[in-house]
Tab-separated table of C-alpha atoms in Angstrom:
chain	number	residue	atom	x	y	z
A	1	MET	CA	-10.390	-5.737	-2.318
A	2	HIS	CA	-7.913	-3.609	-4.248
A	3	TRP	CA	-9.836	-0.313	-4.475
A	4	PRO	CA	-12.826	1.191	-2.659
A	5	TYR	CA	-14.401	1.949	-6.052
A	6	ALA	CA	-15.083	0.109	-9.282
A	7	PHE	CA	-13.969	0.882	-12.818
A	8	LYS	CA	-16.331	0.542	-15.758
A	9	ARG	CA	-16.467	-3.100	-16.835
A	10	GLY	CA	-14.775	-4.168	-20.048
A	11	ASP	CA	-11.474	-5.260	-21.531
A	12	ASN	CA	-9.549	-2.146	-20.462
A	13	ILE	CA	-8.225	-2.417	-16.889
A	14	PHE	CA	-8.241	1.379	-16.467
A	15	PRO	CA	-11.020	2.640	-18.777
A	16	GLN	CA	-10.850	6.346	-19.585
A	17	ASN	CA	-13.238	9.041	-20.724
A	18	PRO	CA	-12.293	11.131	-23.792
A	19	ASP	CA	-10.744	13.745	-21.461
A	20	GLY	CA	-8.422	11.104	-19.942
A	21	SER	CA	-10.233	10.796	-16.613
A	22	LEU	CA	-11.088	7.312	-15.377
A	23	GLN	CA	-14.486	5.789	-16.041
A	24	TYR	CA	-16.080	4.495	-12.856
A	25	ASP	CA	-18.936	2.108	-12.342
A	26	PHE	CA	-21.192	2.106	-9.301
A	27	THR	CA	-20.596	-1.008	-7.291
A	28	ASP	CA	-20.780	-0.399	-3.570
A	29	TYR	CA	-17.638	-1.749	-1.931
A	30	LYS	CA	-19.777	-3.074	0.918
A	31	ASP	CA	-21.525	-5.367	-1.593
A	32	THR	CA	-18.132	-6.528	-2.847
A	33	TRP	CA	-17.069	-7.234	0.744
A	34	LYS	CA	-20.172	-9.361	1.361
A	35	ALA	CA	-19.318	-11.368	-1.783
A	36	MET	CA	-15.762	-11.832	-0.502
A	37	GLU	CA	-17.076	-13.100	2.842
A	38	LYS	CA	-18.912	-15.832	0.914
A	39	LEU	CA	-15.537	-16.928	-0.498
A	40	VAL	CA	-14.296	-17.512	3.053
A	41	GLU	CA	-17.538	-19.213	4.092
A	42	ASN	CA	-17.246	-21.563	1.096
A	43	GLY	CA	-13.642	-22.431	1.938
A	44	LEU	CA	-12.231	-20.814	-1.205
A	45	THR	CA	-9.893	-18.544	0.774
A	46	LYS	CA	-8.758	-18.314	4.377
A	47	ALA	CA	-8.609	-14.550	4.814
A	48	ILE	CA	-9.726	-11.373	3.064
A	49	GLY	CA	-8.482	-7.820	3.275
A	50	LEU	CA	-8.445	-4.332	1.839
A	51	SER	CA	-6.103	-2.164	-0.185
A	52	ASN	CA	-6.082	1.612	-0.637
A	53	PHE	CA	-8.951	2.238	1.805
A	54	ASN	CA	-9.055	5.165	4.235
A	55	LYS	CA	-10.214	5.088	7.877
A	56	ARG	CA	-13.850	5.917	7.086
A	57	GLN	CA	-14.035	3.265	4.380
A	58	ILE	CA	-12.451	0.672	6.684
A	59	ASP	CA	-15.015	1.485	9.353
A	60	ASP	CA	-17.799	1.185	6.738
A	61	ILE	CA	-16.622	-2.340	5.942
A	62	ILE	CA	-16.268	-3.327	9.594
A	63	SER	CA	-19.772	-2.022	10.344
A	64	ILE	CA	-21.382	-4.483	7.893
A	65	SER	CA	-18.933	-7.368	8.100
A	66	THR	CA	-19.228	-10.749	9.691
A	67	ILE	CA	-15.568	-11.361	8.813
A	68	LYS	CA	-13.181	-8.600	9.801
A	69	PRO	CA	-10.572	-7.503	7.235
A	70	ALA	CA	-7.291	-9.231	8.054
A	71	VAL	CA	-5.053	-6.669	6.389
A	72	LEU	CA	-4.878	-3.242	4.791
A	73	GLN	CA	-2.342	-2.724	2.021
A	74	VAL	CA	-1.346	0.888	1.308
A	75	GLU	CA	1.575	2.836	-0.084
A	76	CYS	CA	3.895	3.427	2.850
A	77	HIS	CA	7.381	4.955	3.160
A	78	PRO	CA	8.983	7.883	5.036
A	79	TYR	CA	7.460	10.407	2.608
A	80	LEU	CA	4.037	8.806	3.204
A	81	ALA	CA	4.337	7.286	6.678
A	82	GLN	CA	0.587	6.595	7.156
A	83	ASN	CA	0.953	6.851	10.960
A	84	GLU	CA	-2.717	7.642	11.692
A	85	LEU	CA	-3.974	4.961	9.326
A	86	ILE	CA	-1.594	2.387	10.820
A	87	ALA	CA	-2.758	3.248	14.349
A	88	HIS	CA	-6.395	2.992	13.266
A	89	CYS	CA	-5.863	-0.428	11.685
A	90	ARG	CA	-3.961	-1.738	14.678
A	91	ALA	CA	-6.803	-0.598	16.945
A	92	LYS	CA	-9.118	-2.672	14.734
A	93	GLY	CA	-6.793	-5.695	14.889
A	94	MET	CA	-5.666	-5.428	11.264
A	95	VAL	CA	-2.180	-6.007	9.850
A	96	ILE	CA	-0.654	-3.298	7.649
A	97	THR	CA	1.181	-4.161	4.442
A	98	GLY	CA	3.192	-1.331	2.919
A	99	TYR	CA	3.859	-1.226	-0.795
A	100	SER	CA	6.390	1.068	-2.482
A	101	PRO	CA	8.609	1.140	0.633
A	102	LEU	CA	11.441	2.572	-1.471
A	103	GLY	CA	9.287	5.442	-2.711
A	104	SER	CA	8.660	4.271	-6.311
A	105	PRO	CA	11.183	6.610	-7.936
A	106	ASP	CA	10.495	5.023	-11.347
A	107	ARG	CA	6.727	5.657	-11.349
A	108	SER	CA	5.574	7.195	-14.607
A	109	TRP	CA	3.666	10.086	-12.978
A	110	ARG	CA	6.616	11.291	-10.875
A	111	LYS	CA	7.434	14.952	-11.437
A	112	ALA	CA	11.088	15.799	-12.017
A	113	GLU	CA	11.205	18.167	-9.024
A	114	GLU	CA	9.891	15.577	-6.551
A	115	PRO	CA	12.477	14.237	-4.105
A	116	VAL	CA	13.730	10.674	-4.436
A	117	LEU	CA	13.620	8.714	-1.190
A	118	LEU	CA	16.704	6.657	-2.067
A	119	GLU	CA	18.635	9.943	-2.464
A	120	GLU	CA	17.368	11.516	0.775
A	121	PRO	CA	20.433	12.880	2.656
A	122	SER	CA	19.330	11.505	6.040
A	123	ILE	CA	18.802	8.030	4.545
A	124	LEU	CA	22.203	8.197	2.828
A	125	GLU	CA	23.820	9.217	6.123
A	126	ILE	CA	22.211	6.384	8.103
A	127	ALA	CA	23.125	3.863	5.396
A	128	LYS	CA	26.740	4.981	5.486
A	129	LYS	CA	26.833	4.945	9.297
A	130	TYR	CA	25.614	1.343	9.470
A	131	GLY	CA	27.280	0.019	6.316
A	132	ARG	CA	23.970	-0.823	4.665
A	133	SER	CA	22.247	0.153	1.448
A	134	GLU	CA	19.603	2.863	1.428
A	135	ALA	CA	17.009	0.194	0.594
A	136	GLN	CA	18.048	-1.885	3.622
A	137	ILE	CA	17.605	1.153	5.875
A	138	LEU	CA	14.140	1.857	4.488
A	139	LEU	CA	13.056	-1.760	4.841
A	140	ARG	CA	14.390	-1.954	8.407
A	141	TRP	CA	12.438	1.214	9.284
A	142	GLN	CA	9.249	-0.561	8.216
A	143	VAL	CA	10.105	-3.776	10.049
A	144	GLN	CA	10.750	-1.815	13.247
A	145	ARG	CA	7.307	-0.205	12.834
A	146	ARG	CA	5.755	-3.704	12.401
A	147	VAL	CA	4.661	-2.938	8.839
A	148	VAL	CA	4.730	-5.949	6.528
A	149	THR	CA	6.686	-4.670	3.560
A	150	ILE	CA	6.562	-5.727	-0.071
A	151	PRO	CA	9.449	-4.096	-1.938
A	152	LYS	CA	9.751	-4.205	-5.681
A	153	SER	CA	12.638	-3.113	-7.804
A	154	VAL	CA	13.415	-3.228	-11.482
A	155	THR	CA	16.938	-1.919	-10.895
A	156	PRO	CA	19.671	-4.266	-9.697
A	157	VAL	CA	21.930	-3.001	-6.906
A	158	PRO	CA	25.366	-2.490	-8.550
A	159	ASN	CA	27.627	-3.412	-5.622
A	160	PRO	CA	25.531	-4.379	-2.602
A	161	PRO	CA	27.361	-4.154	0.709
A	162	GLU	CA	28.359	-7.407	2.322
A	163	PRO	CA	26.066	-8.302	5.208
A	164	ALA	CA	27.557	-7.793	8.635
A	165	GLY	CA	27.466	-10.463	11.303
A	166	VAL	CA	24.063	-11.623	12.437
């Protein structure tokens, strides 16, 4: 389940009010979860999970579920480490998947004065020390934390460093 709330139904994926705010619809996420459990029961999927839920919302789902969420997917990187949420999910037996592990520097709502994770001096220093790219350092940080990571980039790396011995 991608969000803990529903948008107004229709052709527009992100429907907006005249003032630009999003138009929501009332569909209780617990009802959506129950419908997703039926997908598992009917053999249409093997596992179900959550995305962009907080601890309280996760606990709401667990309290009514017969099938525990397998995973929680959230934005996760050193500027948004999600340590408490990760610990909470692990205590519940859930896997964490982190999206935007490189900080999403190309996101349209980024303010010019916001720092860019791939330009963070400490990341640059570690990358230089180990002969790796900044992205490799950030991905390794997630792997070492046991966070399943799903990087995305629209920018090719100009001259990636050669991998060192295994």
